[in-house]
Every structure is written in structure tokens, then in C-alpha cells.
Amino acid sequence: MIGSRRQARRRRARRGMALADAIIGGVILGLGLSVVVTVACRSLAMHTDGEKRLVASWLADELLAMVVVEGPDNYPMIHDTSGTFAPPFEEFSFQVDIETPDRGMPYRVRAVVEWGARARDAVAVDTLIARRLGEPEQLREPYEPVDREARYYEDEYAEE
């Protein structure tokens, strides 16, 4: 009888320990899952921010390319120097500042593309663009016409 009482006490003690182990395991699992969810949310936010920054960089590059194509003198007369982009980029706004230099010096051009409400949600690119001198270049033609297909097929038939 005394042995059976001891066994009963041990069973009760084991049951209590099993319950405590299950509770502690659940708490640890909950903490681990909350950390994983937090890291995943931050990762997604950083990915979205990187994507917006990449698109803004492309748009700023496009603005600067248009300044080069049109020329720094003509760009403000042809295009808006501030505003928002056309769809699908309507959430991005831009500003192009062209600083007129002294004679013989390049133009200082700054393109800023912004999105969102935070101050860090912007990409700014500064560059120097030389003045266009002389007449616009005429379309140049080669002295002899180049038949690229004949060259390609000629090499292909020679291999056979």
C-alpha cells in the first residue's frame, strides 16, 4: 500500500510537470513565431521601399536623359520642370533645376523624384551637362551600304 501511494504521488507530479512543459513550450513557440512575423514584415517593407527607390532612380535618369536630348537651354521651354509623372507613375513627383553657368562652363542639373510623405522618400541626382555648340549633327550615311543579312547567311552557309 505504501508503494502504491508513492506511485500515485509520482504520477501526479509527472502530470504537473508535463503541463508546465507544454505551457513553457507554447510560450517559446509564440515568441519565436512573433519574431519570424516581425522580420517578414520588415523585409517586405524594405523590399517595397527598394522597389520605389529603383523606379524613382529610373525616372530621374529619364529626366536627365531628356535634358541631354533637348539641350539644357531648350528643356525648360519644351517640358515642365516640376509636376507629377503620367500613369502608371502618378505617385511620383519631380523637379528639375537647371543652373545657368558662366560662358564656357557646363550646366549644373539636378533632378529630384519624390514619393510618399517621409523626407527620405526621394532620389536626387546632380550632374553637369555641356552646352550644345554649333549646328545639330546631320544624319550620316555609310559610304557603302551594309548588307547585314548577306554577311550573316554567308557565314552560316560556309560552315556547312
mmCIF file of C-alpha atoms in Angstrom:
data_model
loop_
_atom_site.group_PDB
_atom_site.id
_atom_site.type_symbol
_atom_site.label_atom_id
_atom_site.label_comp_id
_atom_site.label_asym_id
_atom_site.label_seq_id
_atom_site.Cartn_x
_atom_site.Cartn_y
_atom_site.Cartn_z
ATOM 1 C CA MET A 1 0.000 0.000 0.000
ATOM 2 C CA ILE A 2 2.745 2.370 0.832
ATOM 3 C CA GLY A 3 4.313 1.668 -2.535
ATOM 4 C CA SER A 4 1.072 2.378 -4.341
ATOM 5 C CA ARG A 5 0.765 5.755 -2.577
ATOM 6 C CA ARG A 6 4.254 6.722 -3.683
ATOM 7 C CA GLN A 7 3.470 5.761 -7.264
ATOM 8 C CA ALA A 8 0.291 7.869 -7.189
ATOM 9 C CA ARG A 9 2.257 10.895 -5.936
ATOM 10 C CA ARG A 10 4.850 10.429 -8.669
ATOM 11 C CA ARG A 11 2.145 10.242 -11.350
ATOM 12 C CA ARG A 12 0.576 13.483 -10.099
ATOM 13 C CA ALA A 13 3.981 15.172 -10.045
ATOM 14 C CA ARG A 14 4.675 13.982 -13.609
ATOM 15 C CA ARG A 15 1.301 15.271 -14.791
ATOM 16 C CA GLY A 16 2.063 18.690 -13.315
ATOM 17 C CA MET A 17 5.494 18.767 -14.963
ATOM 18 C CA ALA A 18 4.038 17.762 -18.332
ATOM 19 C CA LEU A 19 1.538 20.626 -18.128
ATOM 20 C CA ALA A 20 4.302 23.082 -17.183
ATOM 21 C CA ASP A 21 6.443 21.795 -20.087
ATOM 22 C CA ALA A 22 3.554 22.263 -22.528
ATOM 23 C CA ILE A 23 2.918 25.824 -21.302
ATOM 24 C CA ILE A 24 6.602 26.771 -21.497
ATOM 25 C CA GLY A 25 6.867 25.200 -24.973
ATOM 26 C CA GLY A 26 3.806 27.151 -26.128
ATOM 27 C CA VAL A 27 5.258 30.440 -24.841
ATOM 28 C CA ILE A 28 8.611 29.796 -26.542
ATOM 29 C CA LEU A 29 6.857 28.834 -29.784
ATOM 30 C CA GLY A 30 4.720 32.004 -29.613
ATOM 31 C CA LEU A 31 7.790 34.191 -29.095
ATOM 32 C CA GLY A 32 9.609 32.509 -31.974
ATOM 33 C CA LEU A 33 6.652 32.953 -34.328
ATOM 34 C CA SER A 34 6.248 36.609 -33.375
ATOM 35 C CA VAL A 35 9.924 37.218 -34.192
ATOM 36 C CA VAL A 36 9.548 35.483 -37.568
ATOM 37 C CA VAL A 37 6.433 37.517 -38.425
ATOM 38 C CA THR A 38 8.155 40.773 -37.403
ATOM 39 C CA VAL A 39 11.208 40.002 -39.543
ATOM 40 C CA ALA A 40 8.980 39.071 -42.507
ATOM 41 C CA CYS A 41 7.023 42.339 -42.220
ATOM 42 C CA ARG A 42 10.219 44.399 -42.074
ATOM 43 C CA SER A 43 11.634 42.520 -45.023
ATOM 44 C CA LEU A 44 8.510 43.195 -47.064
ATOM 45 C CA ALA A 45 8.605 46.901 -46.149
ATOM 46 C CA MET A 46 12.277 47.158 -47.118
ATOM 47 C CA HIS A 47 11.595 45.336 -50.397
ATOM 48 C CA THR A 48 8.788 47.772 -51.239
ATOM 49 C CA ASP A 49 10.992 50.752 -50.347
ATOM 50 C CA GLY A 50 13.794 49.392 -52.535
ATOM 51 C CA GLU A 51 11.397 48.907 -55.419
ATOM 52 C CA LYS A 52 10.133 52.505 -55.139
ATOM 53 C CA ARG A 53 13.706 53.799 -54.912
ATOM 54 C CA LEU A 54 14.663 51.835 -58.052
ATOM 55 C CA VAL A 55 11.697 53.199 -60.029
ATOM 56 C CA ALA A 56 12.487 56.736 -58.816
ATOM 57 C CA SER A 57 16.095 56.296 -59.979
ATOM 58 C CA TRP A 58 14.915 55.212 -63.423
ATOM 59 C CA LEU A 59 12.590 58.202 -63.641
ATOM 60 C CA ALA A 60 15.362 60.610 -62.570
ATOM 61 C CA ASP A 61 17.640 59.075 -65.200
ATOM 62 C CA GLU A 62 14.918 59.581 -67.805
ATOM 63 C CA LEU A 63 14.577 63.250 -66.829
ATOM 64 C CA LEU A 64 18.318 63.823 -67.154
ATOM 65 C CA ALA A 65 18.401 61.999 -70.494
ATOM 66 C CA MET A 66 15.674 64.308 -71.795
ATOM 67 C CA VAL A 67 17.693 67.337 -70.667
ATOM 68 C CA VAL A 68 20.639 65.987 -72.679
ATOM 69 C CA VAL A 69 18.445 65.242 -75.733
ATOM 70 C CA GLU A 70 16.656 68.592 -75.781
ATOM 71 C CA GLY A 71 19.618 70.584 -74.538
ATOM 72 C CA PRO A 72 19.721 72.459 -71.225
ATOM 73 C CA ASP A 73 18.746 75.716 -72.967
ATOM 74 C CA ASN A 74 15.640 74.259 -74.635
ATOM 75 C CA TYR A 75 14.403 71.827 -71.975
ATOM 76 C CA PRO A 76 12.513 74.362 -69.793
ATOM 77 C CA MET A 77 10.742 75.730 -72.875
ATOM 78 C CA ILE A 78 9.593 72.295 -74.085
ATOM 79 C CA HIS A 79 8.927 70.366 -70.852
ATOM 80 C CA ASP A 80 7.620 71.136 -67.360
ATOM 81 C CA THR A 81 10.368 71.463 -64.769
ATOM 82 C CA SER A 82 8.123 70.193 -61.960
ATOM 83 C CA GLY A 83 4.975 68.134 -61.573
ATOM 84 C CA THR A 84 3.896 64.523 -61.397
ATOM 85 C CA PHE A 85 4.601 61.706 -63.814
ATOM 86 C CA ALA A 86 1.962 60.192 -66.079
ATOM 87 C CA PRO A 87 0.326 56.862 -65.152
ATOM 88 C CA PRO A 88 1.404 54.314 -64.031
ATOM 89 C CA PHE A 89 3.885 56.501 -62.119
ATOM 90 C CA GLU A 90 1.441 59.130 -60.841
ATOM 91 C CA GLU A 91 2.539 58.629 -57.235
ATOM 92 C CA PHE A 92 5.961 60.077 -58.130
ATOM 93 C CA SER A 93 6.552 63.827 -58.428
ATOM 94 C CA PHE A 94 9.591 65.502 -59.953
ATOM 95 C CA GLN A 95 11.531 68.723 -60.091
ATOM 96 C CA VAL A 96 14.326 69.609 -62.498
ATOM 97 C CA ASP A 97 16.606 72.527 -61.627
ATOM 98 C CA ILE A 98 18.927 73.832 -64.351
ATOM 99 C CA GLU A 99 21.506 76.326 -63.170
ATOM 100 C CA THR A 100 22.726 78.597 -65.981
ATOM 101 C CA PRO A 101 26.537 78.723 -65.931
ATOM 102 C CA ASP A 102 29.091 81.286 -66.986
ATOM 103 C CA ARG A 103 30.163 81.175 -70.612
ATOM 104 C CA GLY A 104 32.168 78.070 -71.426
ATOM 105 C CA MET A 105 31.110 76.186 -68.277
ATOM 106 C CA PRO A 106 28.716 73.212 -68.111
ATOM 107 C CA TYR A 107 25.167 73.459 -66.773
ATOM 108 C CA ARG A 108 24.502 72.121 -63.269
ATOM 109 C CA VAL A 109 21.362 69.996 -63.489
ATOM 110 C CA ARG A 110 19.553 68.455 -60.525
ATOM 111 C CA ALA A 111 16.655 66.014 -60.894
ATOM 112 C CA VAL A 112 14.638 65.180 -57.760
ATOM 113 C CA VAL A 113 11.977 62.455 -57.750
ATOM 114 C CA GLU A 114 9.796 62.144 -54.636
ATOM 115 C CA TRP A 115 7.086 59.781 -53.438
ATOM 116 C CA GLY A 116 5.376 59.254 -50.100
ATOM 117 C CA ALA A 117 5.253 61.636 -47.157
ATOM 118 C CA ARG A 118 8.592 60.893 -45.489
ATOM 119 C CA ALA A 119 11.571 63.133 -46.133
ATOM 120 C CA ARG A 120 13.739 60.160 -47.071
ATOM 121 C CA ASP A 121 11.308 59.107 -49.822
ATOM 122 C CA ALA A 122 13.218 60.948 -52.528
ATOM 123 C CA VAL A 123 16.004 60.398 -55.034
ATOM 124 C CA ALA A 124 18.158 63.355 -56.095
ATOM 125 C CA VAL A 125 20.687 63.203 -58.931
ATOM 126 C CA ASP A 126 23.133 66.015 -59.710
ATOM 127 C CA THR A 127 25.141 66.167 -62.910
ATOM 128 C CA LEU A 128 26.964 68.508 -65.262
ATOM 129 C CA ILE A 129 25.780 68.828 -68.862
ATOM 130 C CA ALA A 130 27.795 70.643 -71.505
ATOM 131 C CA ARG A 131 26.340 73.323 -73.698
ATOM 132 C CA ARG A 132 25.365 72.385 -77.256
ATOM 133 C CA LEU A 133 27.667 74.129 -79.667
ATOM 134 C CA GLY A 134 27.345 74.535 -83.418
ATOM 135 C CA GLU A 135 24.738 73.151 -85.759
ATOM 136 C CA PRO A 136 22.850 69.966 -84.975
ATOM 137 C CA GLU A 137 24.514 66.938 -86.483
ATOM 138 C CA GLN A 138 23.128 65.652 -89.740
ATOM 139 C CA LEU A 139 22.255 62.017 -90.223
ATOM 140 C CA ARG A 140 25.377 60.305 -91.507
ATOM 141 C CA GLU A 141 25.202 57.543 -94.071
ATOM 142 C CA PRO A 142 27.908 54.916 -94.677
ATOM 143 C CA TYR A 143 29.900 55.184 -97.916
ATOM 144 C CA GLU A 144 28.848 51.693 -98.963
ATOM 145 C CA PRO A 145 25.566 50.073 -97.955
ATOM 146 C CA VAL A 146 25.984 47.259 -95.456
ATOM 147 C CA ASP A 147 24.011 44.096 -96.133
ATOM 148 C CA ARG A 148 23.997 42.507 -92.683
ATOM 149 C CA GLU A 149 21.764 39.595 -93.676
ATOM 150 C CA ALA A 150 24.086 38.570 -96.504
ATOM 151 C CA ARG A 151 27.022 38.659 -94.101
ATOM 152 C CA TYR A 152 25.171 36.529 -91.584
ATOM 153 C CA TYR A 153 23.881 33.963 -94.052
ATOM 154 C CA GLU A 154 27.230 33.871 -95.854
ATOM 155 C CA ASP A 155 28.923 32.716 -92.624
ATOM 156 C CA GLU A 156 26.139 30.216 -91.978
ATOM 157 C CA TYR A 157 26.457 28.586 -95.426
ATOM 158 C CA ALA A 158 30.255 28.470 -95.174
ATOM 159 C CA GLU A 159 30.004 26.251 -92.062
ATOM 160 C CA GLU A 160 28.020 23.576 -93.951
#
